[in-house]
Structure formats: structure tokens, C-alpha cells
Coordinates of C-alpha atoms in Angstrom, one line a residue:
M12 CA 16.6 -69.2 -19.2
Q13 CA 17.2 -67.8 -15.7
I14 CA 20.0 -65.4 -15.3
Q15 CA 22.4 -66.2 -12.5
L16 CA 24.7 -64.0 -10.5
S17 CA 27.7 -66.1 -11.7
D18 CA 27.0 -65.3 -15.4
H19 CA 29.0 -63.2 -17.7
F20 CA 27.0 -60.1 -18.4
T21 CA 26.5 -58.5 -21.8
Y22 CA 24.5 -55.3 -22.2
K23 CA 21.5 -57.4 -23.1
R24 CA 21.8 -59.8 -20.1
L25 CA 22.5 -57.0 -17.7
L26 CA 19.4 -55.0 -18.9
R27 CA 17.3 -58.1 -18.6
F28 CA 18.4 -58.7 -15.1
V29 CA 18.0 -55.1 -13.9
I30 CA 14.7 -54.3 -15.7
S31 CA 12.6 -55.9 -12.9
P32 CA 14.2 -53.9 -10.1
V33 CA 13.8 -50.7 -12.2
L34 CA 10.1 -51.3 -12.7
M35 CA 9.8 -52.5 -9.0
I36 CA 11.2 -49.1 -7.7
I37 CA 8.9 -47.2 -10.1
C38 CA 5.9 -49.2 -9.0
G39 CA 6.9 -48.6 -5.3
S40 CA 6.8 -44.9 -6.0
L41 CA 3.1 -45.2 -6.7
Y42 CA 2.3 -45.0 -3.0
S43 CA 2.9 -41.3 -2.6
I44 CA 2.2 -40.4 -6.2
V45 CA -1.2 -42.1 -6.3
D46 CA -2.1 -40.6 -2.9
G47 CA -1.1 -37.2 -4.2
F48 CA -3.0 -37.5 -7.4
F49 CA -6.3 -38.5 -5.9
V50 CA -6.0 -36.2 -2.8
S51 CA -4.9 -33.2 -4.9
N52 CA -7.7 -33.6 -7.5
F53 CA -10.6 -35.0 -5.4
V54 CA -10.0 -33.8 -1.7
G55 CA -8.2 -30.5 -1.6
K56 CA -5.0 -28.5 -1.4
T57 CA -4.7 -28.6 2.4
P58 CA -4.9 -32.4 2.7
F59 CA -2.5 -32.6 -0.3
A60 CA 0.0 -30.4 1.7
A61 CA -0.5 -32.8 4.7
I62 CA 0.7 -35.7 2.7
N63 CA 3.7 -33.8 1.5
L64 CA 4.5 -32.8 5.1
M65 CA 4.1 -36.3 6.6
M66 CA 5.6 -38.4 3.8
P67 CA 9.2 -37.4 4.5
V68 CA 8.7 -38.6 8.1
I69 CA 7.3 -41.9 7.0
M70 CA 10.1 -42.4 4.4
A71 CA 12.8 -41.5 7.0
I72 CA 11.7 -44.3 9.3
G73 CA 11.4 -46.7 6.3
T74 CA 15.1 -46.1 5.5
L75 CA 15.8 -48.7 8.1
G76 CA 14.6 -51.3 5.5
F77 CA 16.8 -49.8 2.9
M78 CA 19.8 -50.0 5.1
I79 CA 19.2 -53.7 6.1
G80 CA 18.2 -54.7 2.5
T81 CA 21.1 -53.2 0.6
G82 CA 23.7 -53.8 3.3
G83 CA 22.4 -57.3 3.9
S84 CA 22.4 -58.0 0.1
A85 CA 26.1 -57.3 -0.1
V86 CA 26.9 -59.6 2.9
V87 CA 24.6 -62.4 1.7
S88 CA 25.8 -62.1 -2.0
I89 CA 29.5 -62.2 -0.9
T90 CA 28.9 -65.2 1.3
L91 CA 27.2 -67.0 -1.6
G92 CA 30.1 -66.1 -3.9
E93 CA 32.4 -67.6 -1.4
G94 CA 30.5 -70.9 -1.7
N95 CA 28.7 -71.0 1.7
P96 CA 25.0 -71.0 1.0
K97 CA 24.1 -72.4 4.4
L98 CA 25.7 -69.5 6.3
A99 CA 24.2 -67.1 3.7
N100 CA 20.7 -68.3 4.6
K101 CA 21.4 -67.9 8.3
Y102 CA 22.5 -64.3 7.7
F103 CA 19.5 -63.7 5.6
S104 CA 17.1 -65.0 8.2
F105 CA 18.7 -63.1 11.0
L106 CA 18.4 -59.8 9.1
I107 CA 14.8 -60.3 8.3
Y108 CA 13.9 -61.0 11.9
V109 CA 15.8 -57.9 13.1
A110 CA 13.9 -55.7 10.6
A111 CA 10.6 -57.1 11.6
G112 CA 11.3 -56.5 15.3
A113 CA 12.6 -53.0 14.8
G114 CA 9.7 -52.2 12.6
I115 CA 7.2 -53.1 15.3
V116 CA 8.9 -50.8 17.8
L117 CA 9.1 -47.9 15.3
S118 CA 5.5 -48.3 14.3
F119 CA 4.3 -48.1 17.9
L120 CA 6.5 -45.0 18.7
G121 CA 5.4 -43.2 15.6
F122 CA 1.7 -43.8 16.3
L123 CA 2.2 -42.6 19.8
F124 CA 4.1 -39.3 18.9
V125 CA 2.5 -38.3 15.7
R126 CA 1.0 -35.0 17.0
P127 CA 4.3 -33.6 18.3
I128 CA 5.9 -34.7 15.1
S129 CA 3.3 -32.9 13.0
I130 CA 3.7 -29.8 15.1
F131 CA 7.5 -29.9 14.6
M132 CA 6.9 -30.1 10.8
G133 CA 5.2 -26.7 11.0
A134 CA 1.5 -27.9 10.8
D135 CA -1.3 -26.0 12.6
H136 CA -5.1 -25.7 12.6
E137 CA -6.7 -27.8 9.8
L138 CA -3.3 -28.8 8.3
L139 CA -2.3 -30.2 11.7
E140 CA -5.4 -32.4 12.1
D141 CA -4.9 -33.7 8.6
C142 CA -1.3 -34.6 9.3
I143 CA -2.2 -36.5 12.5
L144 CA -4.9 -38.4 10.6
Y145 CA -2.8 -39.4 7.7
G146 CA 0.3 -40.1 9.9
R147 CA -1.5 -42.3 12.4
I148 CA -2.9 -44.6 9.8
L149 CA 0.4 -44.9 7.9
F150 CA 2.3 -45.8 11.1
I151 CA 0.1 -48.8 11.5
G152 CA 1.7 -50.1 8.3
Q153 CA 5.3 -49.1 9.0
T154 CA 6.6 -52.6 9.8
A155 CA 5.2 -53.9 6.5
F156 CA 6.8 -50.9 4.8
I157 CA 10.2 -51.6 6.3
L158 CA 10.0 -55.3 5.3
Q159 CA 9.0 -54.3 1.8
N160 CA 12.1 -52.1 1.5
V161 CA 14.3 -55.0 2.8
F162 CA 12.9 -57.5 0.3
Q163 CA 13.4 -55.1 -2.6
S164 CA 17.1 -55.9 -2.4
L165 CA 17.1 -59.5 -1.0
L166 CA 14.7 -60.9 -3.6
I167 CA 17.2 -59.8 -6.2
T168 CA 19.9 -61.5 -4.3
A169 CA 17.9 -64.6 -4.2
E170 CA 17.9 -64.4 -8.1
K171 CA 14.2 -63.6 -8.1
P172 CA 14.1 -60.1 -9.6
A173 CA 10.9 -61.0 -11.6
L174 CA 9.2 -62.0 -8.4
S175 CA 10.2 -58.8 -6.8
L176 CA 8.6 -56.9 -9.6
K177 CA 5.4 -58.9 -9.4
V178 CA 5.1 -58.1 -5.7
S179 CA 5.7 -54.4 -6.3
V180 CA 3.1 -54.4 -9.1
A181 CA 0.6 -56.2 -6.8
A182 CA 1.3 -53.7 -4.0
G183 CA 1.1 -50.7 -6.4
L184 CA -2.2 -51.9 -7.9
T185 CA -3.7 -52.5 -4.5
N186 CA -2.9 -48.9 -3.6
V187 CA -4.3 -47.5 -6.9
I188 CA -7.5 -49.6 -6.9
F189 CA -8.4 -48.8 -3.2
D190 CA -7.4 -45.1 -3.6
F191 CA -10.0 -44.9 -6.3
L192 CA -12.6 -46.8 -4.3
F193 CA -12.0 -45.1 -0.9
I194 CA -11.6 -41.5 -2.3
V195 CA -13.7 -41.2 -5.5
V196 CA -16.4 -43.8 -4.8
F197 CA -16.8 -43.9 -1.0
H198 CA -15.6 -40.3 -0.3
W199 CA -13.4 -41.2 2.6
G200 CA -11.0 -38.3 1.8
L201 CA -7.5 -38.3 3.3
A202 CA -8.2 -41.3 5.5
G203 CA -9.1 -43.3 2.5
A204 CA -5.7 -42.5 0.8
A205 CA -3.9 -43.5 4.0
V206 CA -5.7 -46.8 4.3
A207 CA -5.1 -47.7 0.6
T208 CA -1.4 -47.0 1.1
V209 CA -1.2 -49.3 4.1
M210 CA -3.0 -52.1 2.2
G211 CA -0.4 -51.8 -0.5
Q212 CA 2.4 -51.9 2.0
F213 CA 1.1 -55.1 3.6
V214 CA 0.9 -56.7 0.1
G215 CA 4.6 -55.6 -0.5
G216 CA 6.0 -56.7 2.8
V217 CA 3.9 -59.8 3.8
L218 CA 3.9 -61.7 0.5
P219 CA 7.7 -62.0 0.3
L220 CA 7.7 -63.1 3.9
I221 CA 5.3 -65.9 3.2
Y222 CA 7.4 -66.9 0.1
F223 CA 10.6 -67.2 2.1
L224 CA 8.9 -69.1 4.9
R225 CA 8.0 -71.9 2.6
P226 CA 10.2 -74.2 0.4
N227 CA 11.0 -72.3 -2.8
T228 CA 13.2 -72.3 -5.8
S229 CA 15.4 -69.4 -4.9
L230 CA 18.8 -69.3 -3.3
L231 CA 17.4 -68.2 0.1
R232 CA 14.9 -69.3 2.6
L233 CA 14.0 -68.2 6.2
T234 CA 15.3 -70.7 8.7
K235 CA 16.6 -71.1 12.2
T236 CA 19.5 -68.7 12.9
A237 CA 21.5 -67.2 15.6
F238 CA 22.6 -63.7 16.7
Y239 CA 25.3 -62.4 14.4
G240 CA 26.4 -59.1 15.9
K241 CA 29.4 -58.6 13.5
T242 CA 27.2 -59.3 10.5
L243 CA 24.5 -56.8 11.7
L244 CA 27.2 -54.3 12.2
Q245 CA 28.7 -54.9 8.8
T246 CA 25.2 -54.8 7.3
C247 CA 24.6 -51.4 8.9
I248 CA 27.9 -50.1 7.7
N249 CA 27.3 -51.4 4.2
G250 CA 23.8 -50.1 4.0
S251 CA 24.5 -46.9 5.7
S252 CA 24.9 -45.1 2.4
E253 CA 21.5 -46.1 1.2
M254 CA 20.0 -45.2 4.6
V255 CA 21.8 -41.9 4.4
T256 CA 20.5 -41.3 1.0
N257 CA 16.9 -41.9 1.9
L258 CA 17.1 -40.4 5.3
S259 CA 18.9 -37.3 3.9
A260 CA 16.2 -37.0 1.2
S261 CA 13.6 -36.9 4.0
I262 CA 15.5 -34.3 6.0
V263 CA 16.1 -32.2 2.9
S264 CA 12.4 -32.5 2.0
I265 CA 11.6 -31.2 5.5
L266 CA 14.0 -28.3 4.9
F267 CA 12.6 -27.6 1.5
N268 CA 9.1 -27.4 2.9
F269 CA 10.3 -25.0 5.7
Q270 CA 11.8 -22.7 3.1
L271 CA 8.9 -23.0 0.7
M272 CA 6.3 -22.5 3.4
R273 CA 8.1 -19.3 4.4
T274 CA 8.5 -17.9 0.8
A275 CA 5.4 -19.3 -1.0
G276 CA 3.1 -20.8 1.6
E277 CA 1.0 -23.9 0.9
N278 CA 1.5 -23.4 -2.8
G279 CA 5.2 -23.8 -2.4
V280 CA 4.9 -27.0 -0.4
A281 CA 2.4 -28.4 -3.0
A282 CA 4.7 -27.5 -5.9
Y283 CA 7.6 -29.2 -4.3
G284 CA 5.4 -32.3 -3.7
I285 CA 4.4 -32.5 -7.4
I286 CA 8.1 -32.2 -8.5
M287 CA 9.0 -35.0 -6.1
Y288 CA 6.3 -37.2 -7.5
V289 CA 7.8 -36.9 -11.0
N290 CA 11.3 -37.2 -9.6
F291 CA 10.4 -40.5 -7.9
I292 CA 9.6 -42.0 -11.4
F293 CA 12.8 -40.7 -13.0
M294 CA 14.9 -41.6 -9.9
G295 CA 13.4 -45.1 -10.0
V296 CA 15.5 -45.9 -13.1
F297 CA 18.8 -45.0 -11.4
V298 CA 17.9 -46.6 -8.0
G299 CA 16.4 -49.7 -9.7
Y300 CA 19.5 -50.2 -11.8
S301 CA 21.7 -49.8 -8.7
L302 CA 19.8 -52.3 -6.7
G303 CA 19.7 -54.8 -9.6
S304 CA 23.4 -54.6 -10.4
A305 CA 24.7 -54.5 -6.8
P306 CA 24.3 -58.3 -6.0
I307 CA 26.0 -59.2 -9.3
I308 CA 29.0 -56.9 -8.4
S309 CA 29.1 -58.3 -4.8
Y310 CA 29.0 -61.9 -6.1
H311 CA 31.9 -61.4 -8.6
F312 CA 33.9 -59.5 -6.0
G313 CA 33.4 -62.3 -3.5
A314 CA 34.4 -64.8 -6.1
G315 CA 37.5 -62.8 -7.0
N316 CA 36.4 -62.5 -10.7
H317 CA 38.1 -59.2 -11.5
A318 CA 37.6 -59.4 -15.3
E319 CA 33.8 -59.5 -14.9
L320 CA 34.0 -56.7 -12.2
R321 CA 35.7 -54.5 -14.9
N322 CA 33.1 -55.5 -17.4
L323 CA 30.2 -54.5 -15.1
F324 CA 31.9 -51.2 -14.1
R325 CA 32.3 -50.1 -17.8
K326 CA 28.9 -51.1 -18.9
S327 CA 27.3 -49.5 -15.8
I328 CA 29.0 -46.2 -16.3
T329 CA 27.9 -46.2 -19.9
L330 CA 24.3 -47.0 -19.1
M331 CA 24.0 -44.4 -16.4
C332 CA 25.4 -41.7 -18.6
G333 CA 23.1 -42.6 -21.4
A334 CA 20.1 -42.8 -19.0
G335 CA 20.9 -39.4 -17.6
I336 CA 20.9 -37.7 -20.9
I337 CA 17.6 -39.3 -22.1
L338 CA 15.7 -38.6 -18.9
T339 CA 16.8 -35.0 -18.8
V340 CA 15.6 -34.5 -22.4
I341 CA 12.3 -36.2 -21.6
A342 CA 11.8 -34.2 -18.4
E343 CA 12.4 -30.9 -20.2
L344 CA 10.1 -31.7 -23.1
L345 CA 7.3 -33.1 -21.0
A346 CA 7.5 -30.8 -18.0
K347 CA 4.2 -29.0 -18.6
P348 CA 2.0 -32.1 -19.2
L349 CA 3.6 -34.0 -16.3
V350 CA 2.9 -31.1 -13.9
M351 CA -0.7 -30.7 -15.2
I352 CA -1.5 -34.2 -13.9
F353 CA -1.5 -32.9 -10.4
A354 CA -2.1 -29.1 -10.7
S355 CA -4.3 -28.4 -13.7
Y356 CA -7.0 -27.1 -11.3
D357 CA -4.9 -24.1 -10.0
M358 CA -3.1 -21.9 -12.6
E359 CA -0.8 -20.2 -10.0
L360 CA 0.3 -23.6 -8.6
L361 CA 0.7 -25.0 -12.1
N362 CA 3.0 -22.1 -13.3
M363 CA 5.1 -22.2 -10.1
T364 CA 5.6 -26.0 -10.4
H365 CA 6.3 -26.0 -14.1
H366 CA 9.0 -23.2 -13.7
G367 CA 10.6 -25.1 -10.8
F368 CA 10.6 -28.5 -12.6
I369 CA 12.3 -27.0 -15.6
I370 CA 15.2 -26.0 -13.4
Y371 CA 15.2 -29.1 -11.2
S372 CA 15.2 -31.6 -14.0
L373 CA 18.7 -30.6 -15.0
A374 CA 19.9 -32.7 -12.0
F375 CA 19.0 -35.9 -13.9
L376 CA 22.1 -35.5 -16.1
L377 CA 24.5 -36.6 -13.3
M378 CA 22.1 -38.1 -10.8
G379 CA 22.4 -41.6 -12.2
I380 CA 26.3 -41.7 -11.9
N381 CA 26.1 -40.4 -8.3
V382 CA 23.4 -42.9 -7.2
W383 CA 25.2 -45.8 -8.8
A384 CA 28.6 -44.8 -7.4
S385 CA 27.3 -45.1 -3.9
A386 CA 25.7 -48.5 -4.6
F387 CA 28.9 -49.7 -6.3
F388 CA 31.0 -49.2 -3.2
T389 CA 28.3 -50.7 -1.0
A390 CA 28.4 -53.8 -3.3
L391 CA 32.3 -53.9 -2.8
N392 CA 31.7 -54.0 1.0
N393 CA 33.1 -50.5 1.5
G394 CA 30.3 -48.8 3.3
L395 CA 32.5 -45.9 4.4
I396 CA 33.1 -44.6 0.9
S397 CA 29.5 -45.3 -0.1
A398 CA 28.1 -43.4 2.9
T399 CA 30.5 -40.5 2.3
I400 CA 29.2 -40.1 -1.3
S401 CA 25.6 -40.3 -0.1
F402 CA 26.1 -38.1 2.9
L403 CA 27.7 -35.3 0.9
R404 CA 25.3 -35.6 -2.1
T405 CA 22.0 -35.9 -0.3
L406 CA 22.6 -33.9 2.9
V407 CA 25.7 -31.7 3.2
F408 CA 25.8 -30.1 -0.2
Q409 CA 22.0 -29.7 -0.4
I410 CA 21.7 -28.2 3.1
V411 CA 24.4 -25.7 2.5
L412 CA 22.9 -24.7 -0.9
I413 CA 19.3 -24.6 0.2
F414 CA 20.2 -22.0 3.0
T415 CA 22.4 -19.9 0.8
L416 CA 21.0 -19.9 -2.8
P417 CA 17.5 -18.7 -1.9
A418 CA 18.9 -15.6 -0.3
L419 CA 20.6 -14.7 -3.7
L420 CA 18.0 -16.1 -6.2
G421 CA 14.8 -16.4 -4.2
I422 CA 12.6 -19.5 -4.9
D423 CA 14.7 -20.3 -8.0
G424 CA 17.7 -20.9 -5.6
I425 CA 15.7 -23.7 -4.0
W426 CA 15.2 -25.6 -7.2
L427 CA 18.8 -24.9 -8.4
S428 CA 20.3 -26.2 -5.1
V429 CA 19.6 -29.8 -6.2
V430 CA 21.3 -29.3 -9.6
L431 CA 24.5 -27.9 -8.0
A432 CA 24.5 -30.6 -5.3
E433 CA 24.6 -33.3 -8.1
V434 CA 27.5 -31.4 -9.9
M435 CA 29.5 -31.4 -6.7
S436 CA 28.7 -35.0 -5.9
F437 CA 29.8 -36.0 -9.4
V438 CA 33.2 -34.6 -8.7
V439 CA 33.4 -36.6 -5.4
A440 CA 32.3 -39.8 -7.1
I441 CA 35.0 -39.4 -9.8
I442 CA 37.7 -38.9 -7.2
F443 CA 36.8 -42.1 -5.4
F444 CA 36.5 -44.1 -8.7
V445 CA 40.0 -43.1 -9.6
A446 CA 41.5 -43.5 -6.1
K447 CA 40.2 -47.0 -5.6
R448 CA 40.5 -48.5 -9.1
K449 CA 43.7 -50.4 -8.3
K450 CA 42.5 -51.7 -4.9
Y451 CA 39.4 -53.3 -6.3
Q452 CA 40.7 -53.8 -9.9
Y453 CA 37.5 -52.7 -11.6
A454 CA 39.3 -50.3 -14.1

């Protein structure tokens, strides 16, 4: 039986609905992870460092898709909850067209300016040429990547989380298969990794586009629309927190790379890249749950069903706390074998990464609550609070800590900065939960 947004959600029903988004986000993480695995083990350390330098830039531009997807999901879900599916489809179509148009412009600009971007990132000599090669190819697929990020949320809003998962699996498998062929079999090196990633992005971005262009069984379909300036503004405000989260993560990654390049050279950059690969998988649980539960929250908020809103709030807090404890224990126990997947060929790199990951993984304890808190307020159409939580968590706290702790603790201060940023963000999230409980009647 298909689960609908209007249903009452038990733990079992809620987990069944969000499992597809969770797996979808984890599959989406395969892009950089698979590239990193094959390039690190079959091409070399310098090309591997090039991926880690350029990926934050690519991800930063791709945040436009997260903003339109998550912000638009709230707008469309609330409109559906208010009983106006025709208008919801017009909003949906308008936002998809805006994302596609913006993606084309950003793809062109990125391709044009990839060299100065690479120089700004600190690349030179062989590393610079590798960054340019990898970046130019990835910018070709940037429009598809933005659309893929948009559809991650809107497929769930259309009550098609399983289809969203299938698309993500297809995109991930495309990347894995062609990474193996282009790098291991054909020996195309770094260029092969980039081409395989772009192919996966086209699968993830174009297949949902085709689905919504045709008659389908979901709540949504691409149709004729108009220009909705206020809706676009509200979407951007709603989704600004998710954009801030992803954009800030890219900015912080750049700052991490600067600090690590200065203190540990290419080994430091490679170590941080490996930690991020493992982090993508664990973070996927929190982000996937947040994406999956957000349309449900928006629907019941739009329908004025406060009893179900309270039910979703209580269950989500419990699930995020439990997931945080479980993932932290797993990360601490499996730190060495996880790191060895990427760095078994270099003992110095392996030891540095293992030590850093032991410290970094403590952040998973509170990360789930903080990620979900931001998504929760986005779903309630309060983009300001959502953006505040994300802005402080992923940018302000981390930037302050990354420039202060290393002076006191050396490279350990870099890894510890993430942990302390999550602790500070948790305090902020609790303050907002308490302050707004009566207004939205979720507790």
C-alpha cells in the first residue's frame, strides 16, 4: 500500500517512508566517494588531491538545486495540504524551469573560469592542471547535477520516494561502472573519473525530468506555468537553510584545505578528503531522514493537523537521537578499516587519517538533531530560523573554531572544530525548539 502524506505516521510507517530518501542520499554520495576510491588507488595522490580541491566548488554551485528543491518542496506540499493541486503543479513546474535555466548559465560560467578558480583554491604546477581537467568536465554536467538535487526533494513531495531511490541507484551505478571501465580498464585517469561522474549526473537529473514531462501516477507533473515572483522568493527563503548548509560545507572544506595544506601538505588535504567520504555516508542518514520527513511535516502544517505535527516531532527527535548514538559507535569501532579503503597504500596518510577520524566522528552524536532542526523549520515555512541554525552550525561556528583551535592544538584542532561546532549548534536548536513550540503547536 502506498504511503500518503495525509496518513498518520507510526514509527514503522515513518521509517518506511524515509528509507528511500536515506538510501537515495547515500547513493548520491557515491559520486565523490567512487571517484576518490578509484583515483586514490589507481591514479595517484596528486590527482586525488585535485578532486578534493575542486569538489567543494562543484558542490557549492550545486547548492542552488538543494535550495530550490527543499524550499520548493515546502511551498508545493503546503499548497497540496491546502487542497489546491492545480496551483501546486504550476509552482512545481515554474521552479523546475528556473533551476534548469540557472544551471545552464552557471555551467557556462564555471567552464569559462575554471583556471582562476583552481588558482584561487591554491593549486599550482601539476595539481593545477589536474584541477582544470577535472573541473571543466564536471562543469559540463552542472545543470544535470542541479536538477538532480532539485528532484531529490520534489520526488518525495510527489509521493514517489521509491522512484527517487531508483533514480539515485541508477545514477550511482552508472558512476561506479564507468569509473571502473574508464580508470581501471581504459586507463583514462582523472579524466575518466570526471566523465563517469557527469554520466551519473545526467542519469540523476534527466530521468526525473522525463518522468514529470509525461503523464504519471504521482501528485505532480510538468505543465504550462507563469512567473511566480513571490513563490520564487519564498522558495529561496525556505530553502536558504539547506543552501547555506551545503554552501557553507563547501566554504568550510576550502578553509580546511587551506589550513591542512599549510600544516600537512597534500597528505593533509588527502586525509580530510577521506574523512569527508566516510562522513558523506553517515551524514546521508540524517539528511535523508530530514528530506523524507519534511514534506509530511509541511502537509500536516498546511492542513492544520497539529496532533500529527506533535506526533512527527516526538518521533523524529527520538529517531535522530538514536541514530546519532548508533552511528558514533559504528564510526569509532570501524574507523581503521573504513580509512584503509582509501589509504592502505600509504602508512603516513593512513595513520594521519585514522587519528583525525577518531576525533571527527564524535560529531555524529549531535549532528542528526542539528540537521533535522533546520529541515523542520524549513518544512514549517520558517526559512529565517532554519537558515540561522544552518548558518551558525556550518559556517560561523566552524570558521571561528578552525582559525582558533589549530593555533592551540595543531592539526587536532582542525578535527575537533567540527565536534565543538555541533555542540554549539545543538544549544541553538534547543533554544528555537523551546521558543517556537507554542506558535507551531508541535510540543
